[in-house]
Amino acid sequence: MTIKTYKDGAAFTGVIGRTTEESSPAWPEPPRPPEGAPNVLFFVLDDVGYGQLSSFGGLVETPVIDSIANNGLRYTNMHTTALCSPSRGCILTGRNHHSIGLASITETSTGYPGYNGILPFDKGMLSEMLVQKGYNTFCVGKWHLTPPEHTTPAGPYDRWPLGRGFERFYGFLGGETSQWYPELTYDNHEVEQPKRPEEGYHLSMDLADKAIEFIQDAHVNAPDKPFFLYYATGAGHAPHHVPKEWADKYKGKFDMGWDEYRKIVHQRQLDMGIIPPGTELSPHDPDVPVWDTLPADAKRLYSRMMEVYAGFMTYTDYHFGRVLDFLREIEELDNTLIIVVSDNGASSEGGPVGSLNEMFFFNNVPESLEDNLKMLDTLGGVESANHYAWGWTNAGNTPFRRWKRETYRGGTTDPCIVSWPKGIQGRGEIRPQYGHIIDFVPTVLEALGMEAPESIRGVTQAPIDGVSFAHTFNDAVAPSHHHTQYFEMFGHRSLYHDGWRAVCPWPGTSFTEAAKKGRAFGSPIPNEVLLDIETHDWELYHVAEDYSECHNLAAENRGKLIEMIGRWWAEAGKYQVLPLDGDVRARLVVERPTIAAPRNKIVIYPGGSSIPFAATPKLYNRPWSVTADVVIPAGGAEGVLLAQGGRIGGYVFFVKEKRLYFLYNWLGKEKWWLKSNIEIPEGEVELRYEFEPTGKPDPAKGLGVPARGQLYINRKLVATVDMPYSFLYLFGTQGLSCGYDAGDPAAPEEYSGEFRFTGTIKRVTIDLSGELIPDSEMDMKLAMARQ
């Protein structure tokens, strides 16, 4: 029997009579992809440089990714935006990052169209395109494409994964998370991790489990229905967390140091054909110390940092292999179009000596080699949130100069692998054509024999900015169709056009050189400075012959440079790049419109979801208080009243052994404790903490305001402590929870696990109005004496 159908939304094509006897049915046509349409799998790595993966000549072993490369194509001239959120938006929409409001990460959005972090609906995602063509669409891992103010349970949810065409989601909404204690979202709600680290939990394993589950569920019920899986692991973004045995596989393998690493990898890339013959190794970076000048202890620490990173990547690769093994088992691997790519070059956020806590970088606080050495044996574990020293960053981007956040090739040229055994004839071949991640969407659509939709959910779609490179799948010498591409990130700018590249570095060619001009990363660009850099700082490279940007031709080819500068400004006007903004840390704390009306008092109740860190109240450099209205049962109670952050930074307000406690944990380095000098009475009780600034912040040193912390029981002062400084910008990436401590415990020396409150919490109020309880000097001295 033939079932008659008609296009969904079109006029009914059957017959309607008085009865079914004189009528004939017809059905709205269900969405179906072309017969034999391939699955699509994007595997997006995070902060992985051009010279790190073994498939691109690096010394980090990733045998699963190697197998994809050996069964497909290495695209060795692929480019990204130099930062994560912007690149992810480009990958999924096929549009340039400013044209979708993603000049930067969503946490640094500002009130300009190219910068507001709000992805427009007229620039649809591949998920939205494919779901209406009959594909299942799954998103696993890092999202980082929703404005922070929209990531609470209050929504709106229209820019969460399920609001942008994905049918299922499991992962984290923000830019980074602990691999041991991640902030997890399942579809549109928060969930707890299935087990704890001591029980064998790690996020890479968890994400692979969910990817397999999503594919399996669909396959069992509709085995012929293709899927699109956007699999965005958090690796190798900091924190570099990995089981110790995986890091130990690399013991001693990086003892040669980053300078020798660059030489080894450069030669491997030449031998493998990853870079053109004759490509030079970029000069030693002036921000990076020469390895042979370092003391033995420093070498030992830095080598271990790289061992941990490499183990993290190999561990992630292993679990990705489990997903591919499942596709092989259900006989879908050969008909899956796989694209593996990194979102930007290797990250320098570990600073010159590496980091045990990446929040040092975001708070502008320098780290010391001596402090980091003390924690060497904890690297990769739950006690740290580590990131390697930027000597490894520079090495990881071999043969290019510089790194993530900058638009030299070290920040923008990234490893890319494409495999589709049923559709691509070549195996293990190189494709040198110029490309950009905005090309992924049109390439997939062409491979699937589909056109970009004119509208999605009734919204007319803007043109796609990228161009397809599907014509290169089976033609190694086909010319690139991508001729011009602009770049801009935090004021650092460049432009590619037909084999030439112009670069205008901000704040300079290196931090060392910038400092000589009184400039620093993250600072704004005044008009008079812009005029100076426009006149003097643009560089010109003929990358068709000088692949690694070693020879600046600006002085000898001024005409070409002026042409390229003009093209950059034209592209900037076309894609909403202006106004230029080099400021970084101020953008982290800029006031933005909120879903709720602005308020000075936030009332929180126990039992609900935690509040994502990006949506928590801004408690930095201002007076604030926390008041918990509780009921203490006979015999007392204990547990957490309010917690934000974990052992690497934040605060926790809790009850233990009938005493009231407050810990202000500054980056895991300094801890200021308060403990009440009296027991908490039974019955209805008001418990309160106050933060009272006593001076001004010192941003240049990364120090927030000095302050006095005070504890109260029923409005009586019971403890006080003076803190010489506080957080400048950011506690960390772990959110706020009421009645328990979600994720990594904030005070593991005092309790373990969630430490749920055993009394009754009626409410907890965070007050930002500045209203504090007046105290006499004698009260404070008495409270201090009794601690």
XYZ file of N, CA and C in Angstrom, residues 218-376:
477
model
N 19.033 6.092 19.520
C 18.423 6.408 18.224
C 18.545 5.238 17.256
N 19.704 4.598 17.274
C 19.952 3.520 16.320
C 19.021 2.328 16.553
N 18.761 2.018 17.804
C 17.874 0.895 18.111
C 16.476 1.133 17.544
N 16.018 2.368 17.605
C 14.657 2.679 17.202
C 14.524 3.069 15.733
N 15.591 3.572 15.125
C 15.552 3.951 13.705
C 16.937 3.761 13.118
N 17.321 2.525 12.828
C 18.702 2.240 12.422
C 19.138 2.927 11.132
N 18.195 3.336 10.280
C 18.567 3.987 9.027
C 18.631 5.514 9.146
N 18.303 6.032 10.305
C 18.270 7.480 10.473
C 19.654 7.998 10.827
N 20.201 8.926 10.030
C 21.548 9.439 10.336
C 21.513 10.413 11.513
N 22.682 10.663 12.079
C 22.796 11.580 13.204
C 23.878 12.609 12.932
N 23.750 13.747 13.604
C 24.808 14.742 13.698
C 25.209 14.816 15.159
N 26.463 14.488 15.460
C 26.996 14.546 16.818
C 28.059 15.634 16.889
N 27.784 16.640 17.685
C 28.761 17.686 17.981
C 29.386 17.314 19.321
N 30.628 16.821 19.264
C 31.305 16.246 20.417
C 32.464 17.182 20.766
N 32.272 18.023 21.771
C 33.240 19.070 22.111
C 33.836 18.799 23.480
N 34.816 17.937 23.506
C 35.470 17.620 24.770
C 36.135 18.853 25.349
N 36.299 18.882 26.667
C 36.999 19.989 27.309
C 38.509 19.895 27.207
N 39.035 18.823 26.661
C 40.486 18.632 26.563
C 41.016 19.321 25.311
N 42.231 19.920 25.355
C 43.075 20.041 26.499
C 43.054 21.397 27.170
N 41.865 21.969 27.382
C 41.734 23.203 28.153
C 42.082 22.925 29.611
N 42.643 23.918 30.264
C 42.853 23.800 31.701
C 41.497 23.729 32.401
N 41.425 23.076 33.547
C 42.522 22.398 34.240
C 42.904 21.076 33.570
N 44.207 20.811 33.522
C 44.717 19.588 32.917
C 44.615 18.445 33.934
N 43.457 17.839 33.975
C 43.169 16.779 34.944
C 43.231 15.422 34.262
N 43.895 14.474 34.894
C 43.993 13.142 34.301
C 44.411 12.141 35.379
N 43.932 10.893 35.301
C 44.433 9.878 36.230
C 45.959 9.775 36.141
N 46.592 9.628 37.286
C 48.053 9.693 37.368
C 48.750 8.705 36.446
N 48.183 7.509 36.298
C 48.864 6.509 35.481
C 48.984 6.915 34.018
N 48.069 7.768 33.547
C 48.137 8.220 32.153
C 49.226 9.277 31.991
N 49.390 10.135 32.969
C 50.490 11.106 32.914
C 51.831 10.392 33.036
N 51.865 9.354 33.865
C 53.119 8.634 34.090
C 53.622 7.914 32.837
N 52.739 7.684 31.871
C 53.178 7.065 30.610
C 54.225 7.929 29.900
N 54.225 9.225 30.229
C 55.131 10.162 29.548
C 56.342 10.526 30.397
N 56.580 9.809 31.486
C 57.700 10.166 32.369
C 59.012 10.252 31.588
N 59.653 11.410 31.715
C 60.947 11.622 31.087
C 60.907 11.999 29.623
N 59.736 11.933 28.993
C 59.678 12.134 27.540
C 59.743 13.597 27.122
N 59.637 14.505 28.082
C 59.761 15.922 27.747
C 60.916 16.578 28.483
N 61.812 15.748 28.985
C 62.957 16.291 29.714
C 63.888 17.086 28.802
N 63.761 16.913 27.492
C 64.606 17.671 26.563
C 64.263 19.158 26.566
N 63.052 19.492 27.049
C 62.647 20.891 27.136
C 61.962 21.405 25.897
N 61.384 22.608 26.039
C 60.554 23.129 24.952
C 61.345 23.579 23.730
N 62.586 24.007 23.907
C 63.374 24.434 22.749
C 63.708 23.246 21.846
N 64.124 22.152 22.453
C 64.444 20.960 21.667
C 63.168 20.348 21.093
N 62.076 20.411 21.862
C 60.778 19.926 21.356
C 60.443 20.607 20.039
N 60.617 21.922 19.982
C 60.291 22.662 18.758
C 61.115 22.157 17.583
N 62.405 21.908 17.821
C 63.268 21.441 16.727
C 62.847 20.049 16.247
N 62.545 19.167 17.212
C 62.150 17.801 16.861
C 60.848 17.803 16.071
N 59.870 18.540 16.557
C 58.555 18.548 15.909
C 58.618 19.235 14.556
N 59.380 20.308 14.459
C 59.547 20.995 13.174
C 60.079 20.029 12.118
N 61.073 19.243 12.486
C 61.632 18.291 11.527
C 60.625 17.193 11.192
N 59.888 16.724 12.189
C 58.856 15.712 11.936
C 57.788 16.250 10.979
N 57.403 17.507 11.156
C 56.397 18.100 10.273
C 56.906 18.201 8.842
N 58.173 18.549 8.682
C 58.767 18.573 7.344
C 58.783 17.179 6.730
N 59.195 16.202 7.526
C 59.284 14.826 7.021
C 57.910 14.271 6.635
N 56.867 14.652 7.387
C 55.518 14.139 7.138
C 54.784 14.921 6.052
N 55.332 16.058 5.628
C 54.654 16.891 4.640
C 53.558 17.753 5.235
N 53.571 17.894 6.569
C 52.565 18.733 7.234
C 52.783 20.202 6.886
N 54.031 20.615 6.779
C 54.367 21.975 6.382
C 55.164 21.913 5.087
N 55.127 22.953 4.257
C 55.824 22.928 2.970
C 57.330 22.786 3.136
N 58.001 22.163 2.165
C 59.467 22.079 2.202
C 60.083 23.468 2.347
N 61.092 23.557 3.185
C 61.773 24.830 3.383
C 61.158 25.726 4.437
N 60.032 25.312 5.033
C 59.416 26.135 6.077
C 60.388 26.296 7.249
N 60.609 27.531 7.657
C 61.515 27.803 8.769
C 60.785 27.630 10.104
N 61.566 27.352 11.118
C 61.044 27.372 12.483
C 61.069 28.808 12.962
N 59.931 29.306 13.447
C 59.869 30.694 13.904
C 60.902 30.939 15.002
N 61.380 32.180 15.123
C 62.436 32.469 16.111
C 61.977 32.207 17.544
N 62.936 32.034 18.420
C 62.643 31.865 19.841
C 61.862 33.061 20.352
N 60.803 32.808 21.109
C 59.948 33.887 21.596
C 60.612 34.603 22.766
N 60.662 35.937 22.749
C 61.330 36.662 23.847
C 60.634 36.526 25.200
N 59.361 36.089 25.215
C 58.669 35.883 26.493
C 59.013 34.541 27.135
N 59.657 33.664 26.382
C 59.923 32.304 26.852
C 61.388 32.167 27.255
N 61.673 31.710 28.467
C 63.079 31.517 28.845
C 63.725 30.387 28.042
N 64.996 30.516 27.785
C 65.748 29.446 27.121
C 65.844 28.270 28.090
N 65.458 27.099 27.633
C 65.379 25.928 28.512
C 66.683 25.663 29.241
N 67.797 25.755 28.539
C 69.082 25.401 29.142
C 69.525 26.370 30.231
N 68.846 27.514 30.348
C 69.206 28.475 31.403
C 68.418 28.235 32.695
N 67.488 27.302 32.671
C 66.619 27.083 33.824
C 67.293 26.216 34.880
N 66.980 26.441 36.158
C 67.502 25.555 37.208
C 66.853 24.177 37.111
N 67.509 23.191 37.715
C 67.051 21.801 37.609
C 65.632 21.619 38.140
N 65.304 22.272 39.266
C 63.966 22.121 39.829
C 62.895 22.651 38.875
N 63.198 23.766 38.212
C 62.238 24.327 37.262
C 62.025 23.359 36.103
N 63.109 22.795 35.607
C 62.977 21.825 34.512
C 62.128 20.633 34.932
N 62.327 20.182 36.159
C 61.568 19.033 36.663
C 60.069 19.358 36.727
N 59.761 20.557 37.228
C 58.360 20.975 37.320
C 57.739 21.115 35.933
N 58.428 21.816 35.041
C 57.851 22.081 33.721
C 57.707 20.798 32.904
N 58.651 19.892 33.055
C 58.538 18.614 32.347
C 57.304 17.855 32.816
N 57.078 17.873 34.135
C 55.903 17.161 34.653
C 54.605 17.820 34.187
N 54.595 19.142 34.090
C 53.398 19.817 33.579
C 53.048 19.327 32.173
N 54.064 19.162 31.341
C 53.812 18.705 29.976
C 53.429 17.229 29.956
N 54.003 16.438 30.857
C 53.602 15.029 30.959
C 52.124 14.906 31.298
N 51.666 15.762 32.205
C 50.259 15.725 32.605
C 49.362 16.129 31.434
N 49.751 17.193 30.722
C 48.957 17.615 29.565
C 48.888 16.499 28.521
N 50.026 15.908 28.223
C 50.063 14.851 27.209
C 49.213 13.659 27.642
N 49.306 13.297 28.929
C 48.476 12.200 29.418
C 47.000 12.526 29.319
N 46.645 13.765 29.604
C 45.259 14.231 29.486
C 44.750 14.045 28.064
N 45.560 14.425 27.087
C 45.146 14.305 25.683
C 45.062 12.848 25.244
N 46.000 12.030 25.674
C 45.975 10.616 25.294
C 44.783 9.907 25.927
N 44.476 10.269 27.158
C 43.311 9.712 27.850
C 42.022 10.099 27.134
N 41.933 11.360 26.713
C 40.756 11.825 25.971
C 40.635 11.097 24.647
N 41.746 10.936 23.966
C 41.775 10.213 22.700
C 41.267 8.781 22.871
N 41.681 8.138 23.961
C 41.244 6.760 24.232
C 39.728 6.679 24.340
N 39.120 7.610 25.064
C 37.669 7.545 25.251
C 36.915 7.943 23.982
N 37.492 8.827 23.176
C 36.905 9.092 21.866
C 36.928 7.814 21.024
N 37.973 7.041 21.201
C 38.067 5.767 20.489
C 36.935 4.813 20.832
N 36.432 4.890 22.051
C 35.293 4.046 22.436
C 34.053 4.394 21.613
N 33.878 5.691 21.332
C 32.737 6.109 20.505
C 32.898 5.566 19.085
N 34.098 5.663 18.543
C 34.330 5.142 17.194
C 34.184 3.624 17.153
N 34.612 2.951 18.210
C 34.436 1.493 18.275
C 32.962 1.126 18.224
N 32.127 1.914 18.880
C 30.685 1.631 18.849
C 30.125 1.864 17.447
N 30.575 2.909 16.778
C 30.127 3.141 15.402
C 30.557 1.998 14.490
N 31.734 1.477 14.737
C 32.209 0.334 13.959
C 31.336 -0.892 14.240
N 30.971 -1.072 15.499
C 30.156 -2.223 15.892
C 28.785 -2.197 15.220
N 28.185 -1.018 15.079
C 26.858 -0.939 14.453
C 26.971 -0.671 12.947
N 28.200 -0.773 12.430
C 28.478 -0.666 10.991
C 28.102 0.707 10.435
N 28.425 1.741 11.203
C 28.150 3.109 10.763
C 29.421 3.933 10.574
N 30.577 3.414 10.964
C 31.790 4.219 10.936
C 32.170 4.641 9.527
N 32.073 3.735 8.560
C 32.494 4.068 7.195
C 31.622 5.127 6.557
N 30.383 5.233 7.008
C 29.501 6.253 6.443
C 29.279 7.399 7.434
N 30.332 7.737 8.157
C 30.293 8.885 9.058
C 31.347 9.894 8.612
N 30.890 11.096 8.297
C 31.780 12.194 7.933
C 32.297 12.811 9.236
N 33.578 12.583 9.523
C 34.186 13.039 10.768
C 35.096 14.224 10.487
N 34.934 15.270 11.256
C 35.866 16.398 11.215
C 36.430 16.589 12.622
N 37.741 16.501 12.737
C 38.452 16.748 13.997
C 39.159 18.081 13.864
N 38.979 18.957 14.842
C 39.610 20.276 14.774
C 39.818 20.800 16.187
N 40.803 21.672 16.356
C 40.960 22.403 17.611
C 40.339 23.779 17.450
N 39.874 24.366 18.553
C 39.193 25.660 18.469
C 40.145 26.838 18.392
N 41.403 26.645 18.744
C 42.413 27.711 18.666
C 43.762 27.088 18.963
N 44.803 27.902 18.912
C 46.122 27.399 19.227
C 46.280 27.089 20.703
N 47.447 26.554 21.057
C 47.726 26.212 22.444
C 47.635 27.454 23.326
N 47.255 27.249 24.588
C 46.948 28.352 25.502
C 48.152 28.754 26.343
N 48.298 30.071 26.519
C 49.378 30.601 27.350
C 48.879 31.032 28.722
N 47.672 30.640 29.095
C 47.077 31.134 30.335
C 47.740 30.572 31.589
N 48.686 29.644 31.406
C 49.463 29.181 32.549
C 50.557 30.148 32.948
N 50.844 31.128 32.089
C 51.855 32.116 32.414
C 53.268 31.584 32.274
N 54.265 32.381 32.630
C 55.659 31.992 32.404
C 56.132 30.823 33.246
N 55.544 30.600 34.430
C 56.011 29.509 35.288
C 54.969 28.403 35.437
N 53.910 28.471 34.627
C 52.844 27.487 34.775
C 51.924 27.868 35.919
N 50.878 27.095 36.071
C 49.885 27.444 37.083
C 49.347 26.204 37.764
N 49.177 26.330 39.077
C 48.458 25.305 39.834
C 46.985 25.664 39.915
N 46.645 26.861 39.426
C 45.278 27.358 39.522
C 45.118 28.434 38.460
N 44.385 28.117 37.404
C 44.254 29.050 36.286
C 43.587 30.363 36.691
N 42.905 30.373 37.832
C 42.279 31.611 38.279
C 43.306 32.678 38.645
N 44.568 32.290 38.870
C 45.614 33.289 39.058
C 45.689 34.186 37.826
N 45.651 33.578 36.644
C 45.714 34.347 35.399
C 44.537 35.306 35.295
N 43.330 34.811 35.557
C 42.149 35.640 35.368
C 42.029 36.738 36.428
N 42.774 36.607 37.515
C 42.789 37.659 38.532
C 44.066 38.501 38.476
N 44.857 38.289 37.423
C 46.066 39.088 37.206
C 47.094 38.908 38.319
N 47.132 37.710 38.897
C 48.052 37.429 39.992
C 49.218 36.574 39.479
N 50.447 37.022 39.630
C 51.584 36.191 39.203
C 51.765 34.984 40.119
N 52.256 33.910 39.554
C 52.571 32.728 40.362
C 54.077 32.596 40.488
N 54.496 31.903 41.524
C 55.935 31.745 41.749
C 56.341 30.304 41.515
N 57.543 30.159 41.021
C 58.106 28.829 40.804
C 58.183 28.069 42.126
N 58.539 28.760 43.188
C 58.709 28.112 44.484
C 57.393 27.506 44.977
N 56.313 28.269 44.872
C 55.007 27.761 45.309
C 54.568 26.581 44.461
N 54.787 26.680 43.166
C 54.348 25.608 42.274
C 55.146 24.327 42.493
N 56.414 24.461 42.815
C 57.236 23.273 43.081
C 56.695 22.464 44.251
N 56.130 23.155 45.225
C 55.600 22.456 46.403
C 54.445 21.532 46.033
N 53.786 21.815 44.919
C 52.603 21.061 44.514
C 52.875 20.118 43.351
N 54.136 19.884 43.046
C 54.487 19.102 41.863
C 53.784 17.748 41.832
